[in-house]
Structures are given as structure tokens and as C-alpha cells.
Amino acid sequence: QRTPVDEDAYRLIFLAWALRDPRAAIAAAPGVSYPWWAWAAHDPAAALAAAAESGAPERVAAVARGIGEFHMDWLRDHYDELSPEVLNSAQTTLGKWNGGRNPMEAMDFMRKIGTAIPAETFKALILQDPWAAFDWIGKHPSEQYGRRSLSYEAGDPGEFLGKTLVAERPEDLERLATLAPSGMLKLKLESAIFANLLATDPDAALASAKSTKFPVAAAERFATLGLGTVKSDPDRAFDLAAQLFTACPEALQNMTRVTYPHGGEGHDESIVGVGEFVNELAAQDPQRAVEMAAGLVGSAAGSTTFRTFADKWAGRDFPAYVDWVNRQTDATVRYNGADIVANRLQAQGNYAESAEWIGSMKPESQNNRFGVLLASWERADPAAAAAWLDQSELPADSKVAIEKHRARYR
């Protein structure tokens, strides 16, 4: 008679009652589903037969939920004999109690029938046998890249494996990460170790980042360290950024393509944390960020890093950025900086001024840039675009090349 009903008390009462006399429990609570559910906990076959005989779909559904919750082994053994209605209801509670004593069998069964594997079931396997959990992910390679045939409440299984072991059995995580073969899953375990170091020993975390040999992993770790200091200690954050791009020059353009064993599927993704770190640095001190990146120009992918920071500063304070570019004496830095200025002016519709900046850029890149500019200018004011090209002092062969490039962008 309580309002609201105490659901836990209901379950406990009917579980005890159905163990002694299930039909008496049903008779005492007509129209209530709990006695049927509780009967299934003790005798799934008898409960299902009685519910089916009653002709009431809601009773069959209650029994099926009890079977899914308490008797996965029975459900697995009789799976081919059961109706779709029973199976659908049973799957809603499947694995609620971690798959019983055999989480591996439970996971394989749930994967086979296409139902979601609850986080608690996977956690039960991890705590029972971390290596078995590691091997299970390895046997289903698509599971660790987010393209799963089923979903985990825990999210990515590799990351969940690492987080669970960090919290419950850190010594097993260290051993697993050390002995695991190279690959994405090993990196995720190492990331979990790094996250734990970051929370417990920041100096050890920095040492770990510096000693990381795989560039993408190093970039991710430096970005994580930097994000934690960019507002409280900008000097340290900029130093970490310099180390990040030294360790991984392609950090802003690094992409991952995954090829699966049975097909050509793939997807691209950027390095976790790097984009956010770059945004924070640019917001904190855009000129300092650009000057740091200017030191990378000429190295592998250094221009990409410079242009990313430069474009952010130009978007916030264009006059200040233009003034900075005008003061640069290093030709390569000036060429890259001028390209950003030309792009911004073109976007603003200042085509003639944009053309002047393109003329100050590296000669071998000018024809293509003029072609892009004129294609855009032609759409806005064809007469002015034609007049500029005709009156320019560019060599005849350059004008021919520019026309070819312009035709590609029309």
C-alpha cells in the first residue's frame, strides 16, 4: 500500500515466496508481474509453461525477463526453441548479474545474438581474468575501433579495460601493458597507466611523456599535460607544446586509417587532445603561439603547425598579425605568414590587396595562388579580375599558367 511502491522489497518478497509456493504468490497478487518473474528465477521451464498456458502476453514477458536476468545458461541452451517474443523480453535483462560465473561465455552468447554487452559483464571478465579480456578484444578487432556489431555501456572496450584495471588491479595493468604486443590496444593500456600517473605523480607523468617513443602517443600525453597547465602556468604550457611538436611534427595533421581483416573499411581521426590544446594556447597568447610555431617552419609538417596558429591569430586580431608578418626577416616564415594574410583578404573581398601579398610569396607557389584568387575575383567582379591580370607586370608564361590554374577553380 506504500506510494511509491518499494520495488526492491517487492522483488525480495516474491523471490522468497515463489521459492516456497509460486502459485500462492501469484494468487495473492493478481495482475502483478513480480510473482511470474520470481518464479522464473527458481524454475524457468515451469514458469514459462504456466505463463504460456495462461494466454497472457504480459505474464510471458515477465517470465522471460526473469530468465534473462537469472538463467542465461538455460536461455542459451534453449535459445533455438523459444519464440521471438520470449527472446526479445529476455534480452532486456540479459547479463544483469555479470553473466554469472562465466562472463566469457555470457559475452560470446550476447555477441552472437546481437545484444549489448553490459559494462558489468565485461568488468566481471576483466576482474576474473585480465588476459582473457585482452584476448577477447583481440579476437574481435573491430571492437576496439568503435565499429562494433554491438554496443558497450562502458564505451570503448580497450579504454574500459585500462580504466578498470587502474581502479581495481593496477599491478595487472602494468604487467599486461608490458607484455602485450604492439598495437592499438597496447597503446590504450599505456594511456590508462599515464592517466593514473597524471593524477598521482605529475613528475612521473612528464617523464613518461618524454620517454614515449611512439610519436602519436607522445603528442597525446604532452597535450594532456599542457591542457592542465595552460591557464595556471603558461610558460610551462608553451614549453610542453614545443616538446609536443618536436616529438610529433605532424600532430595537427596526423590521421589514423583502420583496415579490418575482412574488408577495406577505415576511418580517420585526429590525435586526442591536440586540437583542444592548440585552441587554448592560441587563446592564451596568440603571438607567442605563432612565434613558437615559426620556429618549426622548415621542419617536417612545421608549416601546417605554423599556419594553424597563424590563422587563429589572424582571425582574432588581423591588423596585429599583418604587422607581425611585415616584420619577419626569415623568408620561409614570411612566405607562410603572407599566405594567411592573402587568404583573409580574399575572403573579405579585398582582391587587389590580396594579389599584392601573393606577389610577395615564394615564386613557385604564386601561379596557383593567383589562379585561386582570380577564380574567386571573377565570380565577384569579372571585369576587374580581367583588368588586373591584363595590366599586371607578370611574365607571359606566368599569365598562361595562372589561366590554367584559374580554369581548375572556376
mmCIF file of C-alpha atoms in Angstrom:
data_model
loop_
_atom_site.group_PDB
_atom_site.id
_atom_site.type_symbol
_atom_site.label_atom_id
_atom_site.label_comp_id
_atom_site.label_asym_id
_atom_site.label_seq_id
_atom_site.Cartn_x
_atom_site.Cartn_y
_atom_site.Cartn_z
ATOM 1 C CA GLN A 1 0.000 0.000 0.000
ATOM 2 C CA ARG A 2 3.034 2.285 0.052
ATOM 3 C CA THR A 3 3.310 5.061 -2.515
ATOM 4 C CA PRO A 4 5.519 4.800 -4.370
ATOM 5 C CA VAL A 5 5.865 1.038 -4.246
ATOM 6 C CA ASP A 6 9.140 -0.194 -2.745
ATOM 7 C CA GLU A 7 10.367 -2.114 -5.794
ATOM 8 C CA ASP A 8 13.277 -3.791 -4.013
ATOM 9 C CA ALA A 9 11.012 -5.030 -1.220
ATOM 10 C CA TYR A 10 8.565 -6.384 -3.819
ATOM 11 C CA ARG A 11 11.329 -8.337 -5.521
ATOM 12 C CA LEU A 12 12.692 -9.789 -2.310
ATOM 13 C CA ILE A 13 9.266 -10.819 -1.023
ATOM 14 C CA PHE A 14 8.239 -12.535 -4.234
ATOM 15 C CA LEU A 15 11.605 -14.209 -4.761
ATOM 16 C CA ALA A 16 11.242 -15.804 -1.301
ATOM 17 C CA TRP A 17 7.540 -16.594 -1.791
ATOM 18 C CA ALA A 18 7.986 -18.139 -5.253
ATOM 19 C CA LEU A 19 10.680 -20.410 -3.849
ATOM 20 C CA ARG A 20 8.121 -21.877 -1.396
ATOM 21 C CA ASP A 21 4.875 -21.697 -3.404
ATOM 22 C CA PRO A 22 4.849 -19.764 -6.692
ATOM 23 C CA ARG A 23 1.137 -20.283 -7.417
ATOM 24 C CA ALA A 24 0.195 -18.940 -3.987
ATOM 25 C CA ALA A 25 2.318 -15.861 -4.652
ATOM 26 C CA ILE A 26 0.543 -15.359 -7.998
ATOM 27 C CA ALA A 27 -2.881 -15.775 -6.410
ATOM 28 C CA ALA A 28 -2.041 -13.252 -3.678
ATOM 29 C CA ALA A 29 -1.116 -10.548 -6.164
ATOM 30 C CA PRO A 30 -3.374 -10.768 -9.227
ATOM 31 C CA GLY A 31 -2.290 -8.511 -12.074
ATOM 32 C CA VAL A 32 1.221 -8.056 -10.650
ATOM 33 C CA SER A 33 4.168 -9.254 -12.744
ATOM 34 C CA TYR A 34 6.653 -9.850 -9.929
ATOM 35 C CA PRO A 35 5.445 -13.363 -8.923
ATOM 36 C CA TRP A 36 5.891 -14.589 -12.513
ATOM 37 C CA TRP A 37 9.319 -13.005 -12.744
ATOM 38 C CA ALA A 38 10.295 -14.541 -9.383
ATOM 39 C CA TRP A 39 9.012 -17.995 -10.405
ATOM 40 C CA ALA A 40 11.334 -17.858 -13.447
ATOM 41 C CA ALA A 41 14.264 -17.208 -11.108
ATOM 42 C CA HIS A 42 13.700 -20.617 -9.490
ATOM 43 C CA ASP A 43 12.194 -22.776 -12.249
ATOM 44 C CA PRO A 44 12.374 -21.206 -15.730
ATOM 45 C CA ALA A 45 10.794 -24.112 -17.601
ATOM 46 C CA ALA A 46 7.772 -24.471 -15.306
ATOM 47 C CA ALA A 47 7.213 -20.713 -15.100
ATOM 48 C CA LEU A 48 7.362 -20.305 -18.881
ATOM 49 C CA ALA A 49 4.976 -23.212 -19.469
ATOM 50 C CA ALA A 50 2.454 -21.837 -16.954
ATOM 51 C CA ALA A 51 2.656 -18.303 -18.377
ATOM 52 C CA ALA A 52 2.148 -19.595 -21.927
ATOM 53 C CA GLU A 53 -0.806 -21.717 -20.806
ATOM 54 C CA SER A 54 -2.441 -18.678 -19.186
ATOM 55 C CA GLY A 55 -2.538 -16.942 -22.570
ATOM 56 C CA ALA A 56 -1.439 -13.617 -21.060
ATOM 57 C CA PRO A 57 1.426 -11.995 -23.029
ATOM 58 C CA GLU A 58 2.394 -9.807 -20.074
ATOM 59 C CA ARG A 59 2.995 -12.907 -17.938
ATOM 60 C CA VAL A 60 5.154 -14.490 -20.637
ATOM 61 C CA ALA A 61 7.154 -11.261 -20.855
ATOM 62 C CA ALA A 62 7.653 -11.174 -17.059
ATOM 63 C CA VAL A 63 8.871 -14.776 -17.048
ATOM 64 C CA ALA A 64 11.195 -14.053 -19.982
ATOM 65 C CA ARG A 65 12.714 -11.115 -18.112
ATOM 66 C CA GLY A 66 13.334 -13.381 -15.139
ATOM 67 C CA ILE A 67 15.000 -15.962 -17.361
ATOM 68 C CA GLY A 68 17.253 -13.353 -18.956
ATOM 69 C CA GLU A 69 18.220 -11.982 -15.569
ATOM 70 C CA PHE A 70 18.845 -15.220 -13.670
ATOM 71 C CA HIS A 71 19.275 -18.067 -16.153
ATOM 72 C CA MET A 72 21.471 -17.128 -19.074
ATOM 73 C CA ASP A 73 22.750 -20.709 -19.308
ATOM 74 C CA TRP A 74 19.199 -22.036 -19.624
ATOM 75 C CA LEU A 75 18.364 -19.377 -22.207
ATOM 76 C CA ARG A 76 21.460 -20.273 -24.213
ATOM 77 C CA ASP A 77 20.607 -23.999 -24.124
ATOM 78 C CA HIS A 78 17.006 -23.422 -25.262
ATOM 79 C CA TYR A 79 17.580 -20.412 -27.499
ATOM 80 C CA ASP A 80 16.508 -22.153 -30.717
ATOM 81 C CA GLU A 81 13.259 -23.391 -29.140
ATOM 82 C CA LEU A 82 11.968 -20.043 -27.847
ATOM 83 C CA SER A 83 9.641 -17.617 -29.589
ATOM 84 C CA PRO A 84 10.832 -14.186 -30.737
ATOM 85 C CA GLU A 85 8.594 -12.582 -28.097
ATOM 86 C CA VAL A 86 10.279 -14.515 -25.297
ATOM 87 C CA LEU A 87 13.750 -13.824 -26.676
ATOM 88 C CA ASN A 88 13.092 -10.109 -27.057
ATOM 89 C CA SER A 89 11.935 -9.757 -23.448
ATOM 90 C CA ALA A 90 14.752 -11.948 -22.111
ATOM 91 C CA GLN A 91 17.394 -9.856 -23.860
ATOM 92 C CA THR A 92 16.322 -6.718 -21.954
ATOM 93 C CA THR A 93 17.700 -8.173 -18.690
ATOM 94 C CA LEU A 94 20.451 -10.361 -20.098
ATOM 95 C CA GLY A 95 23.697 -10.156 -18.170
ATOM 96 C CA LYS A 96 22.257 -8.108 -15.307
ATOM 97 C CA TRP A 97 24.204 -10.231 -12.836
ATOM 98 C CA ASN A 98 27.519 -10.069 -14.741
ATOM 99 C CA GLY A 99 26.954 -13.267 -16.702
ATOM 100 C CA GLY A 100 27.106 -15.453 -13.611
ATOM 101 C CA ARG A 101 30.295 -17.404 -13.076
ATOM 102 C CA ASN A 102 31.116 -17.495 -16.783
ATOM 103 C CA PRO A 103 31.313 -13.926 -18.105
ATOM 104 C CA MET A 104 33.294 -15.030 -21.177
ATOM 105 C CA GLU A 105 30.544 -17.431 -22.234
ATOM 106 C CA ALA A 106 27.955 -14.763 -21.488
ATOM 107 C CA MET A 107 29.751 -12.216 -23.672
ATOM 108 C CA ASP A 108 30.159 -14.636 -26.551
ATOM 109 C CA PHE A 109 26.474 -15.512 -26.346
ATOM 110 C CA MET A 110 25.370 -11.877 -26.239
ATOM 111 C CA ARG A 111 27.608 -11.050 -29.162
ATOM 112 C CA LYS A 112 26.209 -13.992 -31.113
ATOM 113 C CA ILE A 113 22.609 -12.828 -30.695
ATOM 114 C CA GLY A 114 23.495 -9.159 -31.256
ATOM 115 C CA THR A 115 22.500 -7.738 -27.888
ATOM 116 C CA ALA A 116 24.512 -5.163 -25.967
ATOM 117 C CA ILE A 117 27.120 -6.411 -23.544
ATOM 118 C CA PRO A 118 26.634 -4.587 -20.232
ATOM 119 C CA ALA A 119 29.642 -2.907 -18.698
ATOM 120 C CA GLU A 120 29.293 -5.034 -15.570
ATOM 121 C CA THR A 121 29.589 -8.269 -17.546
ATOM 122 C CA PHE A 122 32.779 -7.121 -19.227
ATOM 123 C CA LYS A 123 34.077 -5.869 -15.893
ATOM 124 C CA ALA A 124 33.401 -9.303 -14.368
ATOM 125 C CA LEU A 125 35.573 -10.887 -17.052
ATOM 126 C CA ILE A 126 38.341 -8.326 -16.521
ATOM 127 C CA LEU A 127 38.454 -8.977 -12.787
ATOM 128 C CA GLN A 128 38.240 -12.725 -13.284
ATOM 129 C CA ASP A 129 40.972 -12.897 -15.925
ATOM 130 C CA PRO A 130 42.509 -9.697 -17.396
ATOM 131 C CA TRP A 131 44.375 -11.656 -20.071
ATOM 132 C CA ALA A 132 41.144 -13.331 -21.187
ATOM 133 C CA ALA A 133 39.541 -9.900 -21.534
ATOM 134 C CA PHE A 134 42.558 -8.677 -23.505
ATOM 135 C CA ASP A 135 42.428 -11.725 -25.771
ATOM 136 C CA TRP A 136 38.669 -11.348 -26.278
ATOM 137 C CA ILE A 137 39.129 -7.828 -27.636
ATOM 138 C CA GLY A 138 41.995 -9.056 -29.816
ATOM 139 C CA LYS A 139 39.791 -11.765 -31.322
ATOM 140 C CA HIS A 140 37.244 -9.116 -32.328
ATOM 141 C CA PRO A 141 39.484 -6.373 -33.781
ATOM 142 C CA SER A 142 36.649 -4.129 -34.883
ATOM 143 C CA GLU A 143 35.559 -3.864 -31.237
ATOM 144 C CA GLN A 144 38.447 -1.587 -30.312
ATOM 145 C CA TYR A 145 37.902 0.955 -33.093
ATOM 146 C CA GLY A 146 34.328 1.934 -32.349
ATOM 147 C CA ARG A 147 32.849 -0.069 -35.260
ATOM 148 C CA ARG A 148 31.198 -2.741 -33.238
ATOM 149 C CA SER A 149 28.393 -5.124 -34.082
ATOM 150 C CA LEU A 150 27.189 -4.477 -30.536
ATOM 151 C CA SER A 151 27.499 -1.658 -28.053
ATOM 152 C CA TYR A 152 29.120 -1.420 -24.642
ATOM 153 C CA GLU A 153 27.636 0.681 -21.903
ATOM 154 C CA ALA A 154 31.267 1.212 -20.924
ATOM 155 C CA GLY A 155 32.201 2.708 -24.302
ATOM 156 C CA ASP A 156 35.447 1.655 -25.936
ATOM 157 C CA PRO A 157 36.394 -1.786 -24.534
ATOM 158 C CA GLY A 158 40.151 -1.169 -24.643
ATOM 159 C CA GLU A 159 39.808 2.026 -22.640
ATOM 160 C CA PHE A 160 37.365 0.341 -20.244
ATOM 161 C CA LEU A 161 39.848 -2.488 -19.707
ATOM 162 C CA GLY A 162 42.553 0.025 -18.774
ATOM 163 C CA LYS A 163 40.321 2.111 -16.503
ATOM 164 C CA THR A 164 39.004 -0.958 -14.693
ATOM 165 C CA LEU A 165 42.462 -2.318 -14.009
ATOM 166 C CA VAL A 166 43.746 1.093 -12.881
ATOM 167 C CA ALA A 167 40.991 1.205 -10.280
ATOM 168 C CA GLU A 168 40.896 -2.450 -9.260
ATOM 169 C CA ARG A 169 44.176 -4.189 -10.126
ATOM 170 C CA PRO A 170 46.899 -1.712 -11.169
ATOM 171 C CA GLU A 171 49.641 -4.330 -10.879
ATOM 172 C CA ASP A 172 47.899 -6.440 -13.525
ATOM 173 C CA LEU A 173 47.591 -3.401 -15.794
ATOM 174 C CA GLU A 174 51.347 -2.774 -15.655
ATOM 175 C CA ARG A 175 52.089 -6.411 -16.447
ATOM 176 C CA LEU A 176 49.508 -6.574 -19.229
ATOM 177 C CA ALA A 177 50.747 -3.376 -20.889
ATOM 178 C CA THR A 178 54.372 -4.532 -20.709
ATOM 179 C CA LEU A 179 53.761 -7.968 -22.206
ATOM 180 C CA ALA A 180 51.070 -7.034 -24.727
ATOM 181 C CA PRO A 181 52.109 -6.991 -28.413
ATOM 182 C CA SER A 182 52.346 -3.646 -30.187
ATOM 183 C CA GLY A 183 49.088 -2.245 -31.422
ATOM 184 C CA MET A 184 46.141 -0.002 -30.623
ATOM 185 C CA LEU A 185 45.080 -1.997 -27.573
ATOM 186 C CA LYS A 186 48.563 -1.793 -26.019
ATOM 187 C CA LEU A 187 48.522 1.986 -26.539
ATOM 188 C CA LYS A 188 45.184 2.256 -24.758
ATOM 189 C CA LEU A 189 46.500 0.322 -21.785
ATOM 190 C CA GLU A 190 49.567 2.556 -21.673
ATOM 191 C CA SER A 191 47.262 5.590 -21.844
ATOM 192 C CA ALA A 192 45.401 4.319 -18.793
ATOM 193 C CA ILE A 193 48.713 3.985 -16.931
ATOM 194 C CA PHE A 194 49.665 7.518 -17.982
ATOM 195 C CA ALA A 195 46.290 8.901 -16.822
ATOM 196 C CA ASN A 196 46.856 7.302 -13.431
ATOM 197 C CA LEU A 197 50.364 8.786 -13.243
ATOM 198 C CA LEU A 198 48.982 12.204 -14.142
ATOM 199 C CA ALA A 199 46.571 12.005 -11.221
ATOM 200 C CA THR A 200 49.053 10.624 -8.708
ATOM 201 C CA ASP A 201 52.557 11.727 -9.779
ATOM 202 C CA PRO A 202 52.728 14.578 -12.367
ATOM 203 C CA ASP A 203 56.541 14.492 -12.500
ATOM 204 C CA ALA A 204 56.477 10.792 -13.368
ATOM 205 C CA ALA A 205 53.819 11.537 -15.985
ATOM 206 C CA LEU A 206 56.086 14.119 -17.632
ATOM 207 C CA ALA A 207 58.992 11.681 -17.604
ATOM 208 C CA SER A 208 56.727 9.087 -19.196
ATOM 209 C CA ALA A 209 55.704 11.510 -21.953
ATOM 210 C CA LYS A 210 59.337 12.347 -22.698
ATOM 211 C CA SER A 211 60.323 8.692 -22.900
ATOM 212 C CA THR A 212 57.416 7.684 -25.135
ATOM 213 C CA LYS A 213 58.844 6.572 -28.466
ATOM 214 C CA PHE A 214 55.629 6.390 -30.483
ATOM 215 C CA PRO A 215 55.029 9.952 -31.788
ATOM 216 C CA VAL A 216 51.220 9.894 -31.674
ATOM 217 C CA ALA A 217 51.177 8.622 -28.085
ATOM 218 C CA ALA A 218 53.784 11.208 -27.084
ATOM 219 C CA ALA A 219 51.719 14.013 -28.634
ATOM 220 C CA GLU A 220 48.594 12.870 -26.812
ATOM 221 C CA ARG A 221 50.438 12.830 -23.488
ATOM 222 C CA PHE A 222 52.092 16.210 -23.936
ATOM 223 C CA ALA A 223 48.703 17.656 -24.900
ATOM 224 C CA THR A 224 47.121 16.205 -21.773
ATOM 225 C CA LEU A 225 49.886 17.658 -19.608
ATOM 226 C CA GLY A 226 49.645 21.008 -21.373
ATOM 227 C CA LEU A 227 45.883 21.323 -21.001
ATOM 228 C CA GLY A 228 46.316 21.067 -17.258
ATOM 229 C CA THR A 229 48.775 23.990 -17.124
ATOM 230 C CA VAL A 230 47.852 26.373 -19.942
ATOM 231 C CA LYS A 231 45.960 28.776 -17.654
ATOM 232 C CA SER A 232 47.849 28.306 -14.402
ATOM 233 C CA ASP A 233 51.369 28.196 -15.865
ATOM 234 C CA PRO A 234 51.530 29.457 -19.488
ATOM 235 C CA ASP A 235 55.335 29.218 -19.647
ATOM 236 C CA ARG A 236 55.179 25.522 -18.837
ATOM 237 C CA ALA A 237 52.310 25.016 -21.295
ATOM 238 C CA PHE A 238 54.257 26.584 -24.170
ATOM 239 C CA ASP A 239 57.320 24.527 -23.277
ATOM 240 C CA LEU A 240 55.175 21.378 -23.379
ATOM 241 C CA ALA A 241 53.757 22.458 -26.748
ATOM 242 C CA ALA A 242 57.275 22.810 -28.166
ATOM 243 C CA GLN A 243 58.108 19.317 -26.905
ATOM 244 C CA LEU A 244 54.858 18.007 -28.381
ATOM 245 C CA PHE A 245 55.624 19.226 -31.899
ATOM 246 C CA THR A 246 59.236 18.132 -31.620
ATOM 247 C CA ALA A 247 58.107 14.620 -30.718
ATOM 248 C CA CYS A 248 55.354 14.575 -33.337
ATOM 249 C CA PRO A 249 55.734 17.262 -36.042
ATOM 250 C CA GLU A 250 52.580 16.010 -37.778
ATOM 251 C CA ALA A 251 50.433 16.255 -34.642
ATOM 252 C CA LEU A 252 47.942 18.623 -36.281
ATOM 253 C CA GLN A 253 47.505 16.539 -39.393
ATOM 254 C CA ASN A 254 48.059 13.016 -38.123
ATOM 255 C CA MET A 255 45.180 10.759 -39.053
ATOM 256 C CA THR A 256 44.534 7.087 -38.426
ATOM 257 C CA ARG A 257 43.180 4.731 -41.040
ATOM 258 C CA VAL A 258 41.930 1.348 -39.886
ATOM 259 C CA THR A 259 41.793 -1.629 -42.216
ATOM 260 C CA TYR A 260 39.813 -4.604 -40.971
ATOM 261 C CA PRO A 261 40.727 -8.254 -41.638
ATOM 262 C CA HIS A 262 37.645 -8.971 -43.718
ATOM 263 C CA GLY A 263 37.284 -5.789 -45.733
ATOM 264 C CA GLY A 264 38.553 -2.342 -46.543
ATOM 265 C CA GLU A 265 36.674 -0.256 -44.018
ATOM 266 C CA GLY A 266 38.576 2.590 -42.446
ATOM 267 C CA HIS A 267 38.147 5.881 -40.638
ATOM 268 C CA ASP A 268 40.247 8.894 -39.822
ATOM 269 C CA GLU A 269 40.717 10.648 -36.524
ATOM 270 C CA SER A 270 42.998 13.295 -35.067
ATOM 271 C CA ILE A 271 45.190 12.844 -32.016
ATOM 272 C CA VAL A 272 43.204 13.137 -28.803
ATOM 273 C CA GLY A 273 43.697 16.463 -27.018
ATOM 274 C CA VAL A 274 45.992 18.170 -29.519
ATOM 275 C CA GLY A 275 43.321 20.323 -31.166
ATOM 276 C CA GLU A 276 41.952 21.455 -27.817
ATOM 277 C CA PHE A 277 45.453 22.255 -26.551
ATOM 278 C CA VAL A 278 46.216 24.317 -29.658
ATOM 279 C CA ASN A 279 42.994 26.289 -29.205
ATOM 280 C CA GLU A 280 43.843 27.026 -25.573
ATOM 281 C CA LEU A 281 47.364 28.195 -26.434
ATOM 282 C CA ALA A 282 46.089 30.439 -29.212
ATOM 283 C CA ALA A 283 43.505 31.959 -26.889
ATOM 284 C CA GLN A 284 46.051 32.485 -24.105
ATOM 285 C CA ASP A 285 48.703 34.320 -26.164
ATOM 286 C CA PRO A 286 48.254 34.177 -29.969
ATOM 287 C CA GLN A 287 51.514 35.979 -30.815
ATOM 288 C CA ARG A 288 53.575 33.734 -28.566
ATOM 289 C CA ALA A 289 51.874 30.689 -30.097
ATOM 290 C CA VAL A 290 52.711 31.858 -33.611
ATOM 291 C CA GLU A 291 56.305 32.660 -32.706
ATOM 292 C CA MET A 292 56.712 29.225 -31.155
ATOM 293 C CA ALA A 293 55.307 27.641 -34.316
ATOM 294 C CA ALA A 294 57.514 29.847 -36.508
ATOM 295 C CA GLY A 295 60.499 28.022 -35.076
ATOM 296 C CA LEU A 296 59.103 24.794 -36.538
ATOM 297 C CA VAL A 297 58.737 26.108 -40.101
ATOM 298 C CA GLY A 298 61.082 24.213 -42.359
ATOM 299 C CA SER A 299 60.831 21.016 -40.341
ATOM 300 C CA ALA A 300 58.528 18.135 -41.246
ATOM 301 C CA ALA A 301 54.937 19.389 -41.141
ATOM 302 C CA GLY A 302 56.147 22.584 -39.451
ATOM 303 C CA SER A 303 54.292 24.780 -41.925
ATOM 304 C CA THR A 304 50.995 23.114 -41.040
ATOM 305 C CA THR A 305 51.536 23.837 -37.353
ATOM 306 C CA PHE A 306 52.538 27.434 -38.057
ATOM 307 C CA ARG A 307 49.569 28.062 -40.335
ATOM 308 C CA THR A 308 47.153 26.651 -37.780
ATOM 309 C CA PHE A 309 48.314 29.069 -35.086
ATOM 310 C CA ALA A 310 48.692 31.959 -37.532
ATOM 311 C CA ASP A 311 45.171 31.580 -38.871
ATOM 312 C CA LYS A 312 43.770 31.665 -35.340
ATOM 313 C CA TRP A 313 45.648 34.889 -34.537
ATOM 314 C CA ALA A 314 44.644 36.475 -37.840
ATOM 315 C CA GLY A 315 41.032 35.655 -37.068
ATOM 316 C CA ARG A 316 41.224 37.395 -33.693
ATOM 317 C CA ASP A 317 43.381 40.450 -34.483
ATOM 318 C CA PHE A 318 44.121 40.779 -38.174
ATOM 319 C CA PRO A 319 45.979 44.162 -38.035
ATOM 320 C CA ALA A 320 48.323 42.895 -35.305
ATOM 321 C CA TYR A 321 49.026 39.752 -37.255
ATOM 322 C CA VAL A 322 49.724 41.681 -40.500
ATOM 323 C CA ASP A 323 52.121 43.951 -38.636
ATOM 324 C CA TRP A 324 53.946 40.910 -37.259
ATOM 325 C CA VAL A 325 54.292 39.337 -40.714
ATOM 326 C CA ASN A 326 55.667 42.574 -42.135
ATOM 327 C CA ARG A 327 58.453 42.486 -39.544
ATOM 328 C CA GLN A 328 59.630 38.957 -40.334
ATOM 329 C CA THR A 329 63.070 38.583 -41.864
ATOM 330 C CA ASP A 330 63.075 34.806 -42.309
ATOM 331 C CA ALA A 331 61.867 34.274 -45.883
ATOM 332 C CA THR A 332 60.141 30.930 -45.226
ATOM 333 C CA VAL A 333 58.237 32.276 -42.220
ATOM 334 C CA ARG A 334 57.239 35.373 -44.183
ATOM 335 C CA TYR A 335 56.002 33.319 -47.158
ATOM 336 C CA ASN A 336 53.821 31.176 -44.909
ATOM 337 C CA GLY A 337 52.609 34.200 -42.979
ATOM 338 C CA ALA A 338 51.813 36.121 -46.164
ATOM 339 C CA ASP A 339 49.680 33.252 -47.444
ATOM 340 C CA ILE A 340 47.416 33.575 -44.398
ATOM 341 C CA VAL A 341 47.112 37.325 -44.996
ATOM 342 C CA ALA A 342 46.265 36.791 -48.674
ATOM 343 C CA ASN A 343 43.590 34.243 -47.795
ATOM 344 C CA ARG A 344 41.975 36.557 -45.269
ATOM 345 C CA LEU A 345 41.953 39.498 -47.676
ATOM 346 C CA GLN A 346 40.463 37.349 -50.417
ATOM 347 C CA ALA A 347 37.708 36.189 -48.050
ATOM 348 C CA GLN A 348 36.985 39.848 -47.236
ATOM 349 C CA GLY A 349 36.700 40.713 -50.943
ATOM 350 C CA ASN A 350 39.905 42.789 -50.956
ATOM 351 C CA TYR A 351 41.164 41.090 -54.113
ATOM 352 C CA ALA A 352 43.702 43.643 -55.291
ATOM 353 C CA GLU A 353 45.337 43.818 -51.863
ATOM 354 C CA SER A 354 45.333 40.037 -51.657
ATOM 355 C CA ALA A 355 47.120 39.938 -55.022
ATOM 356 C CA GLU A 356 49.872 42.204 -53.644
ATOM 357 C CA TRP A 357 50.512 39.788 -50.796
ATOM 358 C CA ILE A 358 50.552 36.807 -53.137
ATOM 359 C CA GLY A 359 53.186 38.656 -55.154
ATOM 360 C CA SER A 360 55.425 38.710 -52.060
ATOM 361 C CA MET A 361 55.220 34.950 -51.602
ATOM 362 C CA LYS A 362 57.504 32.186 -52.786
ATOM 363 C CA PRO A 363 57.680 32.441 -56.627
ATOM 364 C CA GLU A 364 56.940 28.775 -57.303
ATOM 365 C CA SER A 365 53.647 28.967 -55.411
ATOM 366 C CA GLN A 366 52.396 32.222 -56.907
ATOM 367 C CA ASN A 367 50.799 30.933 -60.107
ATOM 368 C CA ASN A 368 48.478 28.534 -58.292
ATOM 369 C CA ARG A 369 47.586 31.140 -55.646
ATOM 370 C CA PHE A 370 46.868 33.772 -58.310
ATOM 371 C CA GLY A 371 44.651 31.228 -60.082
ATOM 372 C CA VAL A 372 42.621 30.615 -56.913
ATOM 373 C CA LEU A 373 42.326 34.342 -56.274
ATOM 374 C CA LEU A 374 41.237 35.200 -59.828
ATOM 375 C CA ALA A 375 38.644 32.418 -59.894
ATOM 376 C CA SER A 376 37.043 33.955 -56.798
ATOM 377 C CA TRP A 377 37.519 37.533 -58.031
ATOM 378 C CA GLU A 378 35.956 36.629 -61.379
ATOM 379 C CA ARG A 379 32.753 35.488 -59.650
ATOM 380 C CA ALA A 380 32.505 38.781 -57.766
ATOM 381 C CA ASP A 381 33.705 41.226 -60.478
ATOM 382 C CA PRO A 382 34.840 39.615 -63.753
ATOM 383 C CA ALA A 383 35.806 42.905 -65.386
ATOM 384 C CA ALA A 384 38.084 43.921 -62.505
ATOM 385 C CA ALA A 385 39.697 40.470 -62.392
ATOM 386 C CA ALA A 386 40.411 40.505 -66.131
ATOM 387 C CA ALA A 387 41.742 44.062 -65.970
ATOM 388 C CA TRP A 388 44.106 43.247 -63.111
ATOM 389 C CA LEU A 389 45.621 40.260 -64.916
ATOM 390 C CA ASP A 390 45.928 42.212 -68.170
ATOM 391 C CA GLN A 391 47.634 45.180 -66.507
ATOM 392 C CA SER A 392 49.903 43.176 -64.216
ATOM 393 C CA GLU A 393 53.621 43.033 -64.946
ATOM 394 C CA LEU A 394 53.729 39.249 -64.620
ATOM 395 C CA PRO A 395 55.674 37.394 -67.344
ATOM 396 C CA ALA A 396 53.643 35.992 -70.228
ATOM 397 C CA ASP A 397 54.352 32.394 -69.270
ATOM 398 C CA SER A 398 53.139 33.086 -65.714
ATOM 399 C CA LYS A 399 49.881 34.523 -67.059
ATOM 400 C CA VAL A 400 49.343 31.391 -69.142
ATOM 401 C CA ALA A 401 49.959 29.206 -66.084
ATOM 402 C CA ILE A 402 47.644 31.368 -63.962
ATOM 403 C CA GLU A 403 44.870 30.977 -66.553
ATOM 404 C CA LYS A 404 45.242 27.201 -66.354
ATOM 405 C CA HIS A 405 45.000 27.253 -62.584
ATOM 406 C CA ARG A 406 42.046 29.644 -62.685
ATOM 407 C CA ALA A 407 40.187 27.304 -65.033
ATOM 408 C CA ARG A 408 40.514 24.494 -62.471
ATOM 409 C CA TYR A 409 38.855 26.577 -59.730
ATOM 410 C CA ARG A 410 36.041 28.146 -61.767
#
